[in-house]
Amino acid sequence: MDHRKIQNKPVTVTEFGFGASVIGNLYRVTSPQAAPAAVDAAWDAGVRYFDTSPHYGLGLSERRLGDALRDRPREEYVVSSKVGRLLVPNERARGVDDQGFVVRDDLRRHWDFSRDGVLRSLEDTLRRTGLDRLDVVYLHDPDDHWRQAADVVMLAGRYTLLDRSALDDVLPAAQAHGKSVVAVGVFNSGLLSRDRPAGGMKYDYQDAPTDLVHRAPAIAEVCERYGTTLPAAAIAFPSAHPAVVNVTLGMRTAEQLRRNVELHARRVPDGLWDESRAQGLIRADVPTASGDGRPPSKPSEPTR
């Protein structure tokens, strides 16, 4: 798997990454056997970038990821976690976390972007993961708490086939300041995750708006004409932007991992992007030179 360098930093990441939110029991339980199997499958596929956070399962994701990586050569992989939410004892525990993770709520999240809070968060993460260091640290949902551009930004769901809003602010700013972007949420919570979107699917954790319910199948039809699928195009789309160094997906099982790696490996023909532009399904100004940034090996034509 190819690597890309974070601009102006001595850190390289594989262009496809493992998001560990779901092994923190996001929405439903991930078994103790499935979590390490998913990480093992990622390693076998060549994935060497792994992202986690204290927020994910109140520390469960960090513990599981650290356990799964502990016997791997530390110099061969990159791990990112996040600061901004300290985990502290929950004096009003009710039994189950109320922020989407199926875990006990003996701990709660406490917002803290102070110097001491960040240092404490890092110490806690290293203890939970058992790692000697983190390679990348993000401010998690900083909103008004940040003052200048970070070296690398994790962009969630704002540069996808259905939402190109980052093309108006984050991505140009990253290019102007020599910063890198890791794209996540490229399926927009589900609407782009299937070959053929269906009614009732989610978009950014909500019921999908009517206009997007119609646009996603239209893009899927173009994908089919060019011999690929909507999820493959969704993964390829952000990778073509010069500021994007990595696309990371949350994966719960080894089977999901292998499927998504296979989708990532597919070449998406340039003709697909040209037709999507012509139909007004994507903006005319998005960079889409072959999903992996390389020129196509031969002229692309619709599959008959």
PDB file of C-alpha atoms in Angstrom:
ATOM      1  CA  MET A   1       0.000   0.000   0.000  1.00  0.00           C
ATOM      2  CA  ASP A   2       1.342   3.414  -0.963  1.00  0.00           C
ATOM      3  CA  HIS A   3       2.412   5.940   1.654  1.00  0.00           C
ATOM      4  CA  ARG A   4       1.992   9.707   1.650  1.00  0.00           C
ATOM      5  CA  LYS A   5       3.944  12.225   3.689  1.00  0.00           C
ATOM      6  CA  ILE A   6       2.294  14.692   6.020  1.00  0.00           C
ATOM      7  CA  GLN A   7       3.519  18.015   4.706  1.00  0.00           C
ATOM      8  CA  ASN A   8       6.525  19.518   6.488  1.00  0.00           C
ATOM      9  CA  LYS A   9       6.617  16.703   9.048  1.00  0.00           C
ATOM     10  CA  PRO A  10       8.705  13.494   9.275  1.00  0.00           C
ATOM     11  CA  VAL A  11       5.565  11.332   9.333  1.00  0.00           C
ATOM     12  CA  THR A  12       4.208   9.216   6.488  1.00  0.00           C
ATOM     13  CA  VAL A  13       0.882   7.411   6.490  1.00  0.00           C
ATOM     14  CA  THR A  14      -0.543   4.718   4.280  1.00  0.00           C
ATOM     15  CA  GLU A  15      -3.073   6.276   1.939  1.00  0.00           C
ATOM     16  CA  PHE A  16      -5.783   4.096   3.509  1.00  0.00           C
ATOM     17  CA  GLY A  17      -6.279   4.003   7.267  1.00  0.00           C
ATOM     18  CA  PHE A  18      -8.048   2.018   9.991  1.00  0.00           C
ATOM     19  CA  GLY A  19     -10.566   3.991  12.045  1.00  0.00           C
ATOM     20  CA  ALA A  20     -11.007   2.448  15.476  1.00  0.00           C
ATOM     21  CA  SER A  21     -14.240   4.116  16.558  1.00  0.00           C
ATOM     22  CA  VAL A  22     -16.377   1.055  15.876  1.00  0.00           C
ATOM     23  CA  ILE A  23     -14.152  -1.305  17.867  1.00  0.00           C
ATOM     24  CA  GLY A  24     -15.059   0.987  20.764  1.00  0.00           C
ATOM     25  CA  ASN A  25     -18.609  -0.412  20.429  1.00  0.00           C
ATOM     26  CA  LEU A  26     -20.014   2.431  18.353  1.00  0.00           C
ATOM     27  CA  TYR A  27     -23.795   1.832  18.063  1.00  0.00           C
ATOM     28  CA  ARG A  28     -23.446  -1.884  18.892  1.00  0.00           C
ATOM     29  CA  VAL A  29     -21.095  -4.318  20.553  1.00  0.00           C
ATOM     30  CA  THR A  30     -17.964  -5.441  18.737  1.00  0.00           C
ATOM     31  CA  SER A  31     -16.862  -8.746  20.208  1.00  0.00           C
ATOM     32  CA  PRO A  32     -13.477  -9.099  21.926  1.00  0.00           C
ATOM     33  CA  GLN A  33     -12.524 -11.513  19.151  1.00  0.00           C
ATOM     34  CA  ALA A  34     -13.635  -9.361  16.217  1.00  0.00           C
ATOM     35  CA  ALA A  35     -11.702  -6.252  17.224  1.00  0.00           C
ATOM     36  CA  PRO A  36      -8.164  -7.731  17.119  1.00  0.00           C
ATOM     37  CA  ALA A  37      -9.089  -9.776  14.047  1.00  0.00           C
ATOM     38  CA  ALA A  38      -9.988  -6.554  12.233  1.00  0.00           C
ATOM     39  CA  VAL A  39      -6.676  -4.949  13.195  1.00  0.00           C
ATOM     40  CA  ASP A  40      -4.795  -8.097  12.138  1.00  0.00           C
ATOM     41  CA  ALA A  41      -6.560  -8.052   8.768  1.00  0.00           C
ATOM     42  CA  ALA A  42      -5.633  -4.390   8.342  1.00  0.00           C
ATOM     43  CA  TRP A  43      -1.997  -5.192   9.046  1.00  0.00           C
ATOM     44  CA  ASP A  44      -2.015  -8.102   6.605  1.00  0.00           C
ATOM     45  CA  ALA A  45      -3.476  -5.794   3.939  1.00  0.00           C
ATOM     46  CA  GLY A  46      -0.642  -3.309   4.385  1.00  0.00           C
ATOM     47  CA  VAL A  47      -2.498  -0.700   6.432  1.00  0.00           C
ATOM     48  CA  ARG A  48      -0.089   1.118   8.729  1.00  0.00           C
ATOM     49  CA  TYR A  49      -2.142   4.087   9.904  1.00  0.00           C
ATOM     50  CA  PHE A  50      -4.531   3.628  12.833  1.00  0.00           C
ATOM     51  CA  ASP A  51      -6.743   6.301  14.434  1.00  0.00           C
ATOM     52  CA  THR A  52      -8.468   6.226  17.802  1.00  0.00           C
ATOM     53  CA  SER A  53      -9.695   8.563  20.560  1.00  0.00           C
ATOM     54  CA  PRO A  54     -10.578   8.555  24.282  1.00  0.00           C
ATOM     55  CA  HIS A  55     -14.118   9.474  23.195  1.00  0.00           C
ATOM     56  CA  TYR A  56     -14.566   6.165  21.372  1.00  0.00           C
ATOM     57  CA  GLY A  57     -16.128   3.814  23.882  1.00  0.00           C
ATOM     58  CA  LEU A  58     -14.849   5.787  26.879  1.00  0.00           C
ATOM     59  CA  GLY A  59     -11.345   4.437  26.299  1.00  0.00           C
ATOM     60  CA  LEU A  60     -12.332   0.986  25.009  1.00  0.00           C
ATOM     61  CA  SER A  61     -11.140   1.746  21.475  1.00  0.00           C
ATOM     62  CA  GLU A  62      -7.727   2.871  22.715  1.00  0.00           C
ATOM     63  CA  ARG A  63      -7.322  -0.211  24.887  1.00  0.00           C
ATOM     64  CA  ARG A  64      -8.326  -2.595  22.116  1.00  0.00           C
ATOM     65  CA  LEU A  65      -6.158  -0.924  19.495  1.00  0.00           C
ATOM     66  CA  GLY A  66      -3.151  -0.861  21.798  1.00  0.00           C
ATOM     67  CA  ASP A  67      -3.575  -4.540  22.647  1.00  0.00           C
ATOM     68  CA  ALA A  68      -3.821  -5.477  18.968  1.00  0.00           C
ATOM     69  CA  LEU A  69      -0.700  -3.512  17.992  1.00  0.00           C
ATOM     70  CA  ARG A  70       1.463  -4.221  21.013  1.00  0.00           C
ATOM     71  CA  ASP A  71       3.591  -6.960  19.430  1.00  0.00           C
ATOM     72  CA  ARG A  72       4.021  -5.138  16.096  1.00  0.00           C
ATOM     73  CA  PRO A  73       7.287  -3.324  15.284  1.00  0.00           C
ATOM     74  CA  ARG A  74       6.620   0.182  16.585  1.00  0.00           C
ATOM     75  CA  GLU A  75       8.604   1.915  13.865  1.00  0.00           C
ATOM     76  CA  GLU A  76       6.422   0.363  11.154  1.00  0.00           C
ATOM     77  CA  TYR A  77       3.076   2.009  11.948  1.00  0.00           C
ATOM     78  CA  VAL A  78       1.532   5.371  12.770  1.00  0.00           C
ATOM     79  CA  VAL A  79      -1.080   5.894  15.489  1.00  0.00           C
ATOM     80  CA  SER A  80      -3.174   8.991  16.050  1.00  0.00           C
ATOM     81  CA  SER A  81      -5.443   9.805  18.944  1.00  0.00           C
ATOM     82  CA  LYS A  82      -7.140  12.960  20.146  1.00  0.00           C
ATOM     83  CA  VAL A  83      -7.271  15.439  22.997  1.00  0.00           C
ATOM     84  CA  GLY A  84     -10.031  17.703  24.234  1.00  0.00           C
ATOM     85  CA  ARG A  85     -12.194  15.220  26.114  1.00  0.00           C
ATOM     86  CA  LEU A  86     -10.782  13.960  29.408  1.00  0.00           C
ATOM     87  CA  LEU A  87     -12.314  10.813  30.892  1.00  0.00           C
ATOM     88  CA  VAL A  88     -13.246  11.364  34.521  1.00  0.00           C
ATOM     89  CA  PRO A  89     -15.369   9.418  37.036  1.00  0.00           C
ATOM     90  CA  ASN A  90     -19.098   9.694  36.379  1.00  0.00           C
ATOM     91  CA  GLU A  91     -20.915  10.537  39.582  1.00  0.00           C
ATOM     92  CA  ARG A  92     -24.302  10.079  37.882  1.00  0.00           C
ATOM     93  CA  ALA A  93     -23.780   6.814  36.050  1.00  0.00           C
ATOM     94  CA  ARG A  94     -26.937   5.209  34.717  1.00  0.00           C
ATOM     95  CA  GLY A  95     -25.436   2.038  33.292  1.00  0.00           C
ATOM     96  CA  VAL A  96     -24.841   2.733  29.586  1.00  0.00           C
ATOM     97  CA  ASP A  97     -23.083   5.562  27.758  1.00  0.00           C
ATOM     98  CA  ASP A  98     -25.467   8.077  26.170  1.00  0.00           C
ATOM     99  CA  GLN A  99     -23.231   9.201  23.286  1.00  0.00           C
ATOM    100  CA  GLY A 100     -23.594   6.290  20.918  1.00  0.00           C
ATOM    101  CA  PHE A 101     -21.230   3.717  22.404  1.00  0.00           C
ATOM    102  CA  VAL A 102     -22.491   0.488  23.973  1.00  0.00           C
ATOM    103  CA  VAL A 103     -20.280   0.599  27.074  1.00  0.00           C
ATOM    104  CA  ARG A 104     -20.774   1.191  30.779  1.00  0.00           C
ATOM    105  CA  ASP A 105     -20.839   4.855  31.742  1.00  0.00           C
ATOM    106  CA  ASP A 106     -18.623   4.611  34.832  1.00  0.00           C
ATOM    107  CA  LEU A 107     -16.636   7.414  33.175  1.00  0.00           C
ATOM    108  CA  ARG A 108     -17.822  10.603  31.533  1.00  0.00           C
ATOM    109  CA  ARG A 109     -16.261  13.047  29.078  1.00  0.00           C
ATOM    110  CA  HIS A 110     -15.025  16.379  30.385  1.00  0.00           C
ATOM    111  CA  TRP A 111     -14.097  19.059  27.844  1.00  0.00           C
ATOM    112  CA  ASP A 112     -10.607  20.427  28.482  1.00  0.00           C
ATOM    113  CA  PHE A 113      -8.323  22.032  25.892  1.00  0.00           C
ATOM    114  CA  SER A 114      -6.023  23.594  28.471  1.00  0.00           C
ATOM    115  CA  ARG A 115      -2.309  22.813  28.569  1.00  0.00           C
ATOM    116  CA  ASP A 116      -2.698  20.641  31.654  1.00  0.00           C
ATOM    117  CA  GLY A 117      -5.774  18.956  30.194  1.00  0.00           C
ATOM    118  CA  VAL A 118      -3.956  18.092  26.972  1.00  0.00           C
ATOM    119  CA  LEU A 119      -0.938  16.693  28.842  1.00  0.00           C
ATOM    120  CA  ARG A 120      -3.157  14.633  31.117  1.00  0.00           C
ATOM    121  CA  SER A 121      -5.117  13.329  28.127  1.00  0.00           C
ATOM    122  CA  LEU A 122      -1.913  12.243  26.404  1.00  0.00           C
ATOM    123  CA  GLU A 123      -0.675  10.476  29.523  1.00  0.00           C
ATOM    124  CA  ASP A 124      -3.999   8.660  29.894  1.00  0.00           C
ATOM    125  CA  THR A 125      -3.992   7.595  26.242  1.00  0.00           C
ATOM    126  CA  LEU A 126      -0.472   6.194  26.488  1.00  0.00           C
ATOM    127  CA  ARG A 127      -1.493   4.272  29.589  1.00  0.00           C
ATOM    128  CA  ARG A 128      -4.607   2.834  27.942  1.00  0.00           C
ATOM    129  CA  THR A 129      -2.876   1.895  24.686  1.00  0.00           C
ATOM    130  CA  GLY A 130       0.349   0.716  26.288  1.00  0.00           C
ATOM    131  CA  LEU A 131       2.257   2.539  23.540  1.00  0.00           C
ATOM    132  CA  ASP A 132       5.408   4.553  24.083  1.00  0.00           C
ATOM    133  CA  ARG A 133       4.258   7.467  21.949  1.00  0.00           C
ATOM    134  CA  LEU A 134       1.627   8.858  19.596  1.00  0.00           C
ATOM    135  CA  ASP A 135       2.655   9.937  16.120  1.00  0.00           C
ATOM    136  CA  VAL A 136      -0.256  12.322  15.497  1.00  0.00           C
ATOM    137  CA  VAL A 137      -2.495  14.105  18.004  1.00  0.00           C
ATOM    138  CA  TYR A 138      -5.686  15.837  16.874  1.00  0.00           C
ATOM    139  CA  LEU A 139      -7.844  18.354  18.704  1.00  0.00           C
ATOM    140  CA  HIS A 140     -11.153  16.504  18.830  1.00  0.00           C
ATOM    141  CA  ASP A 141     -14.064  18.720  17.725  1.00  0.00           C
ATOM    142  CA  PRO A 142     -12.229  21.916  18.724  1.00  0.00           C
ATOM    143  CA  ASP A 143     -14.829  24.368  17.323  1.00  0.00           C
ATOM    144  CA  ASP A 144     -13.879  27.683  18.974  1.00  0.00           C
ATOM    145  CA  HIS A 145     -10.967  26.298  20.966  1.00  0.00           C
ATOM    146  CA  TRP A 146      -8.274  26.441  18.286  1.00  0.00           C
ATOM    147  CA  ARG A 147      -6.341  29.517  17.256  1.00  0.00           C
ATOM    148  CA  GLN A 148      -4.281  28.488  14.221  1.00  0.00           C
ATOM    149  CA  ALA A 149      -4.096  25.748  11.616  1.00  0.00           C
ATOM    150  CA  ALA A 150      -2.682  22.446  12.834  1.00  0.00           C
ATOM    151  CA  ASP A 151      -0.082  20.450  10.879  1.00  0.00           C
ATOM    152  CA  VAL A 152      -2.703  17.929   9.827  1.00  0.00           C
ATOM    153  CA  VAL A 153      -6.493  18.079   9.996  1.00  0.00           C
ATOM    154  CA  MET A 154      -8.944  15.198  10.168  1.00  0.00           C
ATOM    155  CA  LEU A 155     -11.887  16.233   8.024  1.00  0.00           C
ATOM    156  CA  ALA A 156     -15.109  14.359   8.798  1.00  0.00           C
ATOM    157  CA  GLY A 157     -17.782  14.097   6.114  1.00  0.00           C
ATOM    158  CA  ARG A 158     -17.155  17.475   4.481  1.00  0.00           C
ATOM    159  CA  TYR A 159     -15.375  16.369   1.329  1.00  0.00           C
ATOM    160  CA  THR A 160     -17.425  13.564  -0.156  1.00  0.00           C
ATOM    161  CA  LEU A 161     -19.442  12.788  -3.258  1.00  0.00           C
ATOM    162  CA  LEU A 162     -22.424  14.432  -1.551  1.00  0.00           C
ATOM    163  CA  ASP A 163     -20.784  17.249   0.431  1.00  0.00           C
ATOM    164  CA  ARG A 164     -18.005  19.303  -1.141  1.00  0.00           C
ATOM    165  CA  SER A 165     -18.215  22.206   1.306  1.00  0.00           C
ATOM    166  CA  ALA A 166     -14.570  21.804   2.363  1.00  0.00           C
ATOM    167  CA  LEU A 167     -13.595  22.841  -1.141  1.00  0.00           C
ATOM    168  CA  ASP A 168     -14.627  26.373  -0.169  1.00  0.00           C
ATOM    169  CA  ASP A 169     -12.565  26.711   3.003  1.00  0.00           C
ATOM    170  CA  VAL A 170     -10.597  23.871   4.616  1.00  0.00           C
ATOM    171  CA  LEU A 171      -8.922  22.442   1.524  1.00  0.00           C
ATOM    172  CA  PRO A 172      -7.802  25.756  -0.009  1.00  0.00           C
ATOM    173  CA  ALA A 173      -6.522  26.847   3.415  1.00  0.00           C
ATOM    174  CA  ALA A 174      -4.577  23.597   3.784  1.00  0.00           C
ATOM    175  CA  GLN A 175      -2.944  24.133   0.405  1.00  0.00           C
ATOM    176  CA  ALA A 176      -2.178  27.776   1.121  1.00  0.00           C
ATOM    177  CA  HIS A 177      -0.503  26.967   4.448  1.00  0.00           C
ATOM    178  CA  GLY A 178       1.221  23.731   3.434  1.00  0.00           C
ATOM    179  CA  LYS A 179      -0.929  21.493   5.652  1.00  0.00           C
ATOM    180  CA  SER A 180      -2.286  17.980   5.120  1.00  0.00           C
ATOM    181  CA  VAL A 181      -5.775  16.539   5.421  1.00  0.00           C
ATOM    182  CA  VAL A 182      -6.973  13.082   6.463  1.00  0.00           C
ATOM    183  CA  ALA A 183     -10.451  12.460   5.064  1.00  0.00           C
ATOM    184  CA  VAL A 184     -12.943  10.453   7.144  1.00  0.00           C
ATOM    185  CA  GLY A 185     -16.692   9.959   7.005  1.00  0.00           C
ATOM    186  CA  VAL A 186     -16.482   9.505   3.236  1.00  0.00           C
ATOM    187  CA  PHE A 187     -19.660   7.392   3.226  1.00  0.00           C
ATOM    188  CA  ASN A 188     -21.578  10.206   5.021  1.00  0.00           C
ATOM    189  CA  SER A 189     -22.789   7.789   7.724  1.00  0.00           C
ATOM    190  CA  GLY A 190     -24.072   5.205   5.262  1.00  0.00           C
ATOM    191  CA  LEU A 191     -25.740   6.754   2.218  1.00  0.00           C
ATOM    192  CA  LEU A 192     -22.656   6.102   0.069  1.00  0.00           C
ATOM    193  CA  SER A 193     -21.767   2.729   1.558  1.00  0.00           C
ATOM    194  CA  ARG A 194     -23.869   0.511  -0.733  1.00  0.00           C
ATOM    195  CA  ASP A 195     -23.803  -0.098  -4.451  1.00  0.00           C
ATOM    196  CA  ARG A 196     -27.451   0.935  -4.610  1.00  0.00           C
ATOM    197  CA  PRO A 197     -28.653   3.337  -1.870  1.00  0.00           C
ATOM    198  CA  ALA A 198     -32.068   2.544  -0.427  1.00  0.00           C
ATOM    199  CA  GLY A 199     -34.709   4.486   1.433  1.00  0.00           C
ATOM    200  CA  GLY A 200     -34.223   4.955   5.158  1.00  0.00           C
ATOM    201  CA  MET A 201     -30.437   5.192   4.976  1.00  0.00           C
ATOM    202  CA  LYS A 202     -28.573   7.722   7.098  1.00  0.00           C
ATOM    203  CA  TYR A 203     -26.699  10.850   6.077  1.00  0.00           C
ATOM    204  CA  ASP A 204     -24.443  12.418   8.710  1.00  0.00           C
ATOM    205  CA  TYR A 205     -26.213  10.436  11.452  1.00  0.00           C
ATOM    206  CA  GLN A 206     -29.672  11.693  10.430  1.00  0.00           C
ATOM    207  CA  ASP A 207     -32.318  10.463   8.005  1.00  0.00           C
ATOM    208  CA  ALA A 208     -31.049  11.339   4.534  1.00  0.00           C
ATOM    209  CA  PRO A 209     -32.597  14.471   2.957  1.00  0.00           C
ATOM    210  CA  THR A 210     -34.798  13.875  -0.079  1.00  0.00           C
ATOM    211  CA  ASP A 211     -32.486  15.599  -2.567  1.00  0.00           C
ATOM    212  CA  LEU A 212     -29.545  13.431  -1.519  1.00  0.00           C
ATOM    213  CA  VAL A 213     -31.673  10.279  -1.600  1.00  0.00           C
ATOM    214  CA  HIS A 214     -32.147  11.045  -5.297  1.00  0.00           C
ATOM    215  CA  ARG A 215     -28.597  12.208  -6.028  1.00  0.00           C
ATOM    216  CA  ALA A 216     -26.804   9.185  -4.549  1.00  0.00           C
ATOM    217  CA  PRO A 217     -28.583   6.627  -6.807  1.00  0.00           C
ATOM    218  CA  ALA A 218     -27.906   8.888  -9.801  1.00  0.00           C
ATOM    219  CA  ILE A 219     -24.183   8.779  -9.031  1.00  0.00           C
ATOM    220  CA  ALA A 220     -24.473   5.013  -8.495  1.00  0.00           C
ATOM    221  CA  GLU A 221     -25.892   4.628 -11.995  1.00  0.00           C
ATOM    222  CA  VAL A 222     -22.925   6.480 -13.480  1.00  0.00           C
ATOM    223  CA  CYS A 223     -20.579   4.249 -11.475  1.00  0.00           C
ATOM    224  CA  GLU A 224     -22.224   1.136 -12.889  1.00  0.00           C
ATOM    225  CA  ARG A 225     -21.820   2.399 -16.447  1.00  0.00           C
ATOM    226  CA  TYR A 226     -18.096   2.718 -15.839  1.00  0.00           C
ATOM    227  CA  GLY A 227     -17.687  -0.687 -14.245  1.00  0.00           C
ATOM    228  CA  THR A 228     -17.306   0.381 -10.640  1.00  0.00           C
ATOM    229  CA  THR A 229     -19.481   1.014  -7.574  1.00  0.00           C
ATOM    230  CA  LEU A 230     -20.681   3.926  -5.493  1.00  0.00           C
ATOM    231  CA  PRO A 231     -18.621   2.954  -2.400  1.00  0.00           C
ATOM    232  CA  ALA A 232     -15.451   2.613  -4.509  1.00  0.00           C
ATOM    233  CA  ALA A 233     -16.023   6.056  -5.999  1.00  0.00           C
ATOM    234  CA  ALA A 234     -16.761   7.486  -2.543  1.00  0.00           C
ATOM    235  CA  ILE A 235     -13.375   6.274  -1.291  1.00  0.00           C
ATOM    236  CA  ALA A 236     -11.521   7.433  -4.399  1.00  0.00           C
ATOM    237  CA  PHE A 237     -13.089  10.883  -4.602  1.00  0.00           C
ATOM    238  CA  PRO A 238     -11.273  12.713  -1.754  1.00  0.00           C
ATOM    239  CA  SER A 239      -7.930  11.029  -2.498  1.00  0.00           C
ATOM    240  CA  ALA A 240      -7.550  12.998  -5.717  1.00  0.00           C
ATOM    241  CA  HIS A 241      -7.299  16.341  -3.900  1.00  0.00           C
ATOM    242  CA  PRO A 242      -3.629  17.323  -3.479  1.00  0.00           C
ATOM    243  CA  ALA A 243      -4.073  18.250   0.195  1.00  0.00           C
ATOM    244  CA  VAL A 244      -5.550  14.849   1.148  1.00  0.00           C
ATOM    245  CA  VAL A 245      -2.916  12.333   2.254  1.00  0.00           C
ATOM    246  CA  ASN A 246      -5.179   9.593   3.591  1.00  0.00           C
ATOM    247  CA  VAL A 247      -8.722   8.241   3.653  1.00  0.00           C
ATOM    248  CA  THR A 248      -9.627   6.431   6.874  1.00  0.00           C
ATOM    249  CA  LEU A 249     -12.685   4.231   7.387  1.00  0.00           C
ATOM    250  CA  GLY A 250     -14.135   2.778  10.560  1.00  0.00           C
ATOM    251  CA  MET A 251     -14.159  -1.027  10.336  1.00  0.00           C
ATOM    252  CA  ARG A 252     -15.584  -3.471  12.842  1.00  0.00           C
ATOM    253  CA  THR A 253     -14.575  -6.853  11.423  1.00  0.00           C
ATOM    254  CA  ALA A 254     -11.934  -8.488   9.260  1.00  0.00           C
ATOM    255  CA  GLU A 255     -14.554  -8.953   6.553  1.00  0.00           C
ATOM    256  CA  GLN A 256     -15.354  -5.235   6.476  1.00  0.00           C
ATOM    257  CA  LEU A 257     -11.665  -4.455   6.359  1.00  0.00           C
ATOM    258  CA  ARG A 258     -10.995  -6.708   3.402  1.00  0.00           C
ATOM    259  CA  ARG A 259     -14.018  -5.348   1.524  1.00  0.00           C
ATOM    260  CA  ASN A 260     -12.987  -1.747   1.987  1.00  0.00           C
ATOM    261  CA  VAL A 261      -9.362  -2.385   1.087  1.00  0.00           C
ATOM    262  CA  GLU A 262     -10.559  -4.036  -2.110  1.00  0.00           C
ATOM    263  CA  LEU A 263     -12.785  -1.032  -2.869  1.00  0.00           C
ATOM    264  CA  HIS A 264      -9.881   1.312  -2.223  1.00  0.00           C
ATOM    265  CA  ALA A 265      -7.712  -0.626  -4.660  1.00  0.00           C
ATOM    266  CA  ARG A 266     -10.149  -0.285  -7.556  1.00  0.00           C
ATOM    267  CA  ARG A 267      -9.251   2.184 -10.278  1.00  0.00           C
ATOM    268  CA  VAL A 268     -12.068   4.642 -10.887  1.00  0.00           C
ATOM    269  CA  PRO A 269     -12.092   5.781 -14.544  1.00  0.00           C
ATOM    270  CA  ASP A 270     -11.776   9.486 -15.264  1.00  0.00           C
ATOM    271  CA  GLY A 271     -14.787   9.200 -17.547  1.00  0.00           C
ATOM    272  CA  LEU A 272     -16.958   8.630 -14.501  1.00  0.00           C
ATOM    273  CA  TRP A 273     -15.966  12.005 -13.086  1.00  0.00           C
ATOM    274  CA  ASP A 274     -16.420  13.712 -16.447  1.00  0.00           C
ATOM    275  CA  GLU A 275     -19.966  12.381 -16.809  1.00  0.00           C
ATOM    276  CA  SER A 276     -20.785  13.218 -13.198  1.00  0.00           C
ATOM    277  CA  ARG A 277     -19.704  16.797 -13.853  1.00  0.00           C
ATOM    278  CA  ALA A 278     -21.734  16.934 -17.044  1.00  0.00           C
ATOM    279  CA  GLN A 279     -24.848  15.802 -15.165  1.00  0.00           C
ATOM    280  CA  GLY A 280     -24.260  18.286 -12.361  1.00  0.00           C
ATOM    281  CA  LEU A 281     -23.754  15.494  -9.824  1.00  0.00           C
ATOM    282  CA  ILE A 282     -20.369  16.857  -8.718  1.00  0.00           C
ATOM    283  CA  ARG A 283     -18.950  20.349  -8.937  1.00  0.00           C
ATOM    284  CA  ALA A 284     -16.994  21.327 -11.999  1.00  0.00           C
ATOM    285  CA  ASP A 285     -13.984  22.473  -9.956  1.00  0.00           C
ATOM    286  CA  VAL A 286     -13.234  19.306  -7.988  1.00  0.00           C
ATOM    287  CA  PRO A 287      -9.864  17.659  -8.783  1.00  0.00           C
ATOM    288  CA  THR A 288     -10.564  14.075  -9.884  1.00  0.00           C
ATOM    289  CA  ALA A 289      -7.553  12.802 -11.860  1.00  0.00           C
ATOM    290  CA  SER A 290      -8.042   9.041 -11.441  1.00  0.00           C
ATOM    291  CA  GLY A 291      -9.080   8.326  -7.858  1.00  0.00           C
ATOM    292  CA  ASP A 292      -5.491   7.564  -6.840  1.00  0.00           C
ATOM    293  CA  GLY A 293      -3.992  10.618  -8.484  1.00  0.00           C
ATOM    294  CA  ARG A 294      -2.323   8.666 -11.285  1.00  0.00           C
ATOM    295  CA  PRO A 295      -3.263   8.934 -14.963  1.00  0.00           C
ATOM    296  CA  PRO A 296      -5.479   6.125 -16.261  1.00  0.00           C
ATOM    297  CA  SER A 297      -3.655   3.267 -17.944  1.00  0.00           C
ATOM    298  CA  LYS A 298      -5.942   3.494 -20.962  1.00  0.00           C
ATOM    299  CA  PRO A 299      -8.799   5.717 -22.133  1.00  0.00           C
ATOM    300  CA  SER A 300     -11.853   5.057 -19.985  1.00  0.00           C
ATOM    301  CA  GLU A 301     -15.209   4.306 -21.543  1.00  0.00           C
ATOM    302  CA  PRO A 302     -18.523   3.164 -20.094  1.00  0.00           C
ATOM    303  CA  THR A 303     -18.901  -0.564 -19.628  1.00  0.00           C
ATOM    304  CA  ARG A 304     -21.459  -1.888 -22.097  1.00  0.00           C
TER     305      ARG A 304
END
